[in-house]
Tab-separated table of N, CA, C and O in Angstrom:
chain	number	residue	atom	x	y	z
V	1	MET	N	273.221	336.234	103.688
V	1	MET	CA	271.637	335.207	103.838
V	1	MET	C	270.655	335.965	103.243
V	1	MET	O	269.826	335.342	102.764
V	2	GLU	N	270.444	337.391	103.442
V	2	GLU	CA	269.164	338.050	103.522
V	2	GLU	C	268.915	338.028	101.855
V	2	GLU	O	267.867	337.946	101.258
V	3	SER	N	270.309	338.456	101.282
V	3	SER	CA	270.010	338.652	99.662
V	3	SER	C	269.483	337.195	99.265
V	3	SER	O	268.821	337.283	97.844
V	4	ILE	N	269.745	336.016	99.676
V	4	ILE	CA	269.472	334.907	99.106
V	4	ILE	C	267.862	334.878	99.356
V	4	ILE	O	267.349	334.338	98.282
V	5	VAL	N	267.257	334.982	100.321
V	5	VAL	CA	265.927	334.991	100.665
V	5	VAL	C	265.383	335.845	99.971
V	5	VAL	O	264.181	335.436	99.124
V	6	VAL	N	265.870	337.128	99.391
V	6	VAL	CA	265.221	338.178	98.911
V	6	VAL	C	265.172	337.634	97.455
V	6	VAL	O	263.995	337.765	96.606
V	7	ALA	N	266.324	337.069	97.094
V	7	ALA	CA	266.324	336.633	95.427
V	7	ALA	C	265.283	335.477	95.355
V	7	ALA	O	264.635	335.300	94.165
V	8	CYS	N	265.169	334.501	96.307
V	8	CYS	CA	264.191	333.409	96.282
V	8	CYS	C	262.726	334.171	95.933
V	8	CYS	O	261.834	333.765	95.575
V	9	ILE	N	262.347	334.952	96.862
V	9	ILE	CA	261.138	335.736	96.939
V	9	ILE	C	260.687	336.230	95.844
V	9	ILE	O	259.524	335.964	95.283
V	10	THR	N	261.762	336.980	95.101
V	10	THR	CA	261.633	337.558	94.327
V	10	THR	C	261.248	336.680	92.741
V	10	THR	O	260.340	336.939	92.194
V	11	GLY	N	262.232	335.736	92.763
V	11	GLY	CA	261.787	334.391	91.726
V	11	GLY	C	260.600	333.669	91.777
V	11	GLY	O	259.914	333.509	90.658
V	12	VAL	N	259.969	333.785	92.929
V	12	VAL	CA	258.698	333.120	93.343
V	12	VAL	C	257.782	333.939	92.767
V	12	VAL	O	256.569	333.587	91.899
V	13	VAL	N	257.755	335.099	92.872
V	13	VAL	CA	256.760	336.133	92.555
V	13	VAL	C	256.739	336.341	91.294
V	13	VAL	O	255.957	336.260	90.704
V	14	THR	N	257.972	336.166	90.470
V	14	THR	CA	257.996	336.300	89.044
V	14	THR	C	257.001	334.986	88.255
V	14	THR	O	256.723	335.523	87.498
V	15	LEU	N	257.541	334.225	88.984
V	15	LEU	CA	256.992	332.768	88.296
V	15	LEU	C	255.593	332.549	88.189
V	15	LEU	O	255.092	332.142	87.477
V	16	ILE	N	255.106	333.333	89.792
V	16	ILE	CA	253.840	333.127	89.787
V	16	ILE	C	252.981	334.175	88.772
V	16	ILE	O	252.127	333.796	88.013
V	17	GLY	N	253.670	335.113	88.694
V	17	GLY	CA	252.998	336.285	87.441
V	17	GLY	C	253.346	336.049	85.896
V	17	GLY	O	252.374	336.060	85.212
V	18	VAL	N	254.196	335.082	85.795
V	18	VAL	CA	254.500	334.490	84.506
V	18	VAL	C	253.466	333.589	84.103
V	18	VAL	O	252.890	333.433	82.995
V	19	ILE	N	253.072	332.659	85.156
V	19	ILE	CA	252.176	331.537	84.959
V	19	ILE	C	250.595	332.191	84.953
V	19	ILE	O	250.019	331.816	84.120
V	20	LEU	N	250.257	333.191	85.722
V	20	LEU	CA	249.361	333.935	85.644
V	20	LEU	C	249.151	334.714	84.241
V	20	LEU	O	248.144	334.346	83.492
V	21	SER	N	250.247	335.030	83.564
V	21	SER	CA	250.070	335.924	82.226
V	21	SER	C	249.929	334.571	81.139
V	21	SER	O	249.324	335.208	80.298
V	22	ASN	N	250.649	333.788	81.413
V	22	ASN	CA	250.214	332.849	80.565
V	22	ASN	C	249.153	332.238	80.207
V	22	ASN	O	248.667	331.505	79.141
V	23	SER	N	248.300	331.715	81.412
V	23	SER	CA	246.851	331.254	81.483
V	23	SER	C	246.269	332.200	80.665
V	23	SER	O	245.117	331.750	80.134
V	24	LYS	N	246.314	333.582	80.814
V	24	LYS	CA	245.399	334.493	80.533
V	24	LYS	C	245.419	334.480	79.010
V	24	LYS	O	244.848	334.769	78.162
V	25	SER	N	246.618	334.394	78.489
V	25	SER	CA	247.024	334.526	77.093
V	25	SER	C	246.522	333.144	76.447
V	25	SER	O	245.937	333.527	75.383
V	26	GLN	N	246.633	332.241	76.951
V	26	GLN	CA	246.097	330.865	76.621
V	26	GLN	C	244.406	330.924	76.480
V	26	GLN	O	243.950	330.629	75.481
V	27	ALA	N	243.809	331.593	77.429
V	27	ALA	CA	242.420	331.790	77.393
V	27	ALA	C	242.015	332.503	76.270
V	27	ALA	O	241.047	332.479	75.353
V	28	VAL	N	242.812	333.492	75.887
V	28	VAL	CA	242.641	334.511	74.860
V	28	VAL	C	242.702	334.111	73.524
V	28	VAL	O	241.866	334.248	72.567
V	29	MET	N	243.645	333.150	73.523
V	29	MET	CA	243.948	332.340	72.170
V	29	MET	C	243.278	331.310	72.082
V	29	MET	O	242.283	331.186	70.608
V	30	GLU	N	242.360	330.813	72.787
V	30	GLU	CA	241.485	329.677	72.849
V	30	GLU	C	239.829	330.460	72.489
V	30	GLU	O	239.438	329.664	71.268
V	31	VAL	N	240.001	331.409	73.006
V	31	VAL	CA	238.327	332.104	72.502
V	31	VAL	C	238.766	332.739	70.860
V	31	VAL	O	237.726	332.571	70.127
V	32	LYS	N	240.110	333.101	70.554
V	32	LYS	CA	239.990	333.480	69.026
V	32	LYS	C	240.228	332.356	68.161
V	32	LYS	O	239.483	332.550	66.887
V	33	LEU	N	240.770	331.260	68.915
V	33	LEU	CA	240.891	330.018	67.687
V	33	LEU	C	239.330	329.622	67.771
V	33	LEU	O	239.120	329.010	66.713
V	34	ASP	N	238.513	329.579	68.615
V	34	ASP	CA	236.954	329.336	68.456
V	34	ASP	C	236.306	329.961	67.466
V	34	ASP	O	235.716	329.661	66.742
V	35	ALA	N	236.375	331.244	67.695
V	35	ALA	CA	235.760	332.176	66.527
V	35	ALA	C	236.735	331.826	65.246
V	35	ALA	O	235.911	331.743	64.009
V	36	LEU	N	237.655	331.629	65.078
V	36	LEU	CA	238.292	331.382	63.628
V	36	LEU	C	237.958	329.947	63.319
V	36	LEU	O	237.507	329.708	61.998
V	37	THR	N	237.746	329.263	63.915
V	37	THR	CA	237.070	328.023	63.473
V	37	THR	C	235.652	328.051	63.023
V	37	THR	O	235.048	327.268	62.092
V	38	ALA	N	234.815	328.735	63.747
V	38	ALA	CA	233.845	329.171	63.430
V	38	ALA	C	233.616	329.425	61.915
V	38	ALA	O	232.633	329.335	60.817
V	39	LYS	N	234.770	330.805	61.441
V	39	LYS	CA	234.475	331.340	60.523
V	39	LYS	C	235.115	330.190	59.364
V	39	LYS	O	234.306	330.333	58.164
V	40	VAL	N	236.113	329.174	59.566
V	40	VAL	CA	236.524	328.430	58.493
V	40	VAL	C	235.264	327.353	58.453
V	40	VAL	O	235.044	327.245	56.973
V	41	GLU	N	234.314	327.090	59.473
V	41	GLU	CA	233.412	326.134	59.025
V	41	GLU	C	232.313	326.598	58.213
V	41	GLU	O	231.835	326.232	57.214
V	42	LYS	N	231.898	328.217	58.182
V	42	LYS	CA	231.057	328.740	57.545
V	42	LYS	C	231.719	328.786	56.292
V	42	LYS	O	230.720	328.732	54.728
V	43	HIS	N	233.105	329.011	55.859
V	43	HIS	CA	233.700	329.393	54.841
V	43	HIS	C	233.318	327.773	54.106
V	43	HIS	O	233.216	327.432	52.662
V	44	ASN	N	233.783	326.676	54.662
V	44	ASN	CA	233.844	325.587	53.842
V	44	ASN	C	232.444	324.988	53.682
V	44	ASN	O	232.129	324.490	52.470
V	45	GLN	N	231.314	325.304	54.183
V	45	GLN	CA	230.031	325.132	53.983
V	45	GLN	C	229.688	325.898	52.435
V	45	GLN	O	229.141	325.316	51.678
V	46	LEU	N	230.210	327.230	52.444
V	46	LEU	CA	230.146	327.869	51.161
V	46	LEU	C	230.753	327.386	50.406
V	46	LEU	O	229.979	326.792	48.960
V	47	ILE	N	231.740	326.867	50.137
V	47	ILE	CA	232.680	326.069	49.288
V	47	ILE	C	231.757	324.805	48.629
V	47	ILE	O	231.670	324.640	47.724
V	48	GLU	N	231.458	324.197	49.588
V	48	GLU	CA	230.617	322.959	49.335
V	48	GLU	C	229.099	323.169	48.696
V	48	GLU	O	228.930	322.646	47.704
V	49	ARG	N	228.318	324.399	49.073
V	49	ARG	CA	227.105	324.674	48.445
V	49	ARG	C	227.528	325.080	46.973
V	49	ARG	O	226.903	324.677	45.733
V	50	THR	N	228.809	325.762	46.800
V	50	THR	CA	229.101	326.367	45.282
V	50	THR	C	229.413	324.949	44.566
V	50	THR	O	229.084	325.225	43.268
V	51	TYR	N	230.174	324.075	45.114
V	51	TYR	CA	230.345	323.110	44.634
V	51	TYR	C	229.226	322.517	43.673
V	51	TYR	O	228.872	321.998	42.847
V	52	ARG	N	228.358	322.031	44.981
V	52	ARG	CA	226.981	321.610	44.172
V	52	ARG	C	226.393	322.310	43.255
V	52	ARG	O	225.659	321.743	42.257
V	53	LEU	N	226.220	323.547	43.423
V	53	LEU	CA	225.764	324.261	42.681
V	53	LEU	C	226.473	324.531	41.188
V	53	LEU	O	225.522	324.078	40.173
V	54	GLU	N	227.615	324.432	41.109
V	54	GLU	CA	228.264	324.029	39.877
V	54	GLU	C	228.164	322.723	39.138
V	54	GLU	O	227.614	322.504	38.126
V	55	GLU	N	227.782	321.710	40.018
V	55	GLU	CA	227.247	320.301	39.452
V	55	GLU	C	226.147	320.446	38.835
V	55	GLU	O	226.070	319.607	37.760
V	56	GLY	N	225.176	321.057	39.583
V	56	GLY	CA	223.878	321.148	38.860
V	56	GLY	C	223.942	321.968	37.749
V	56	GLY	O	223.063	321.699	36.839
V	57	LEU	N	224.525	322.801	37.732
V	57	LEU	CA	224.702	323.904	36.170
V	57	LEU	C	225.232	323.107	35.356
V	57	LEU	O	224.777	323.110	34.180
V	58	SER	N	226.024	322.081	35.496
V	58	SER	CA	226.412	321.453	34.244
V	58	SER	C	225.525	320.672	34.085
V	58	SER	O	225.396	320.106	32.789
V	59	VAL	N	224.788	319.889	34.812
V	59	VAL	CA	223.792	319.011	34.428
V	59	VAL	C	222.816	319.610	33.601
V	59	VAL	O	222.458	319.467	32.449
V	60	VAL	N	222.481	320.825	34.209
V	60	VAL	CA	221.453	321.776	33.156
V	60	VAL	C	222.028	321.994	31.850
V	60	VAL	O	221.201	321.873	31.137
V	61	ARG	N	223.316	322.293	31.674
V	61	ARG	CA	223.665	322.994	30.532
V	61	ARG	C	223.846	321.705	29.736
V	61	ARG	O	223.447	321.890	28.317
V	62	ASN	N	223.712	320.620	30.137
V	62	ASN	CA	223.945	319.246	29.397
V	62	ASN	C	222.810	318.782	28.970
V	62	ASN	O	222.222	318.687	27.561
V	63	ASP	N	221.689	319.231	29.564
V	63	ASP	CA	220.268	319.015	29.127
V	63	ASP	C	219.674	320.139	28.261
V	63	ASP	O	219.149	319.853	27.365
V	64	ILE	N	219.977	321.345	28.464
V	64	ILE	CA	219.980	322.444	27.135
V	64	ILE	C	220.655	321.889	26.180
V	64	ILE	O	219.820	321.891	24.864
V	65	GLU	N	221.352	321.738	26.253
V	65	GLU	CA	222.312	321.092	24.850
V	65	GLU	C	221.595	319.703	24.291
V	65	GLU	O	221.411	319.988	22.841
V	66	THR	N	221.250	318.704	24.994
V	66	THR	CA	220.475	318.002	24.631
V	66	THR	C	219.345	318.250	23.435
V	66	THR	O	218.744	317.659	22.821
V	67	LEU	N	218.301	318.936	24.746
V	67	LEU	CA	217.197	319.617	24.058
V	67	LEU	C	217.621	320.317	22.914
V	67	LEU	O	216.672	320.201	21.726
V	68	LYS	N	218.329	321.245	22.939
V	68	LYS	CA	218.831	321.925	21.439
V	68	LYS	C	218.998	320.887	20.421
V	68	LYS	O	218.412	321.100	19.294
V	69	GLY	N	219.758	319.649	20.782
V	69	GLY	CA	220.135	318.809	19.691
V	69	GLY	C	218.557	318.367	18.986
V	69	GLY	O	218.692	318.039	17.743
V	70	LYS	N	217.780	317.851	20.049
V	70	LYS	CA	216.436	317.098	19.519
V	70	LYS	C	215.615	318.167	18.752
V	70	LYS	O	214.789	317.684	17.895
V	71	ALA	N	215.643	319.594	19.037
V	71	ALA	CA	214.629	320.690	18.538
V	71	ALA	C	215.261	320.833	17.156
V	71	ALA	O	214.675	321.309	16.082
V	72	GLY	N	216.601	320.777	16.823
V	72	GLY	CA	217.454	321.205	15.887
V	72	GLY	C	217.057	320.040	14.611
V	72	GLY	O	217.035	319.978	13.547
């Protein structure tokens, strides 16, 4: 009978340890996910700005070609 009680107590203590460990791990993962999300957002903003610059460059090149045609 004693061994059953000891086994139950050990099981409960182990379960509590696992739950606490998982909650700490989850908290760390959330912090890392937030940091990664911020980095991805910065990257996406850079890509959007680059795309707009490329569009503007295309318009400028087209204008230059038009002006060359008129001058020549």
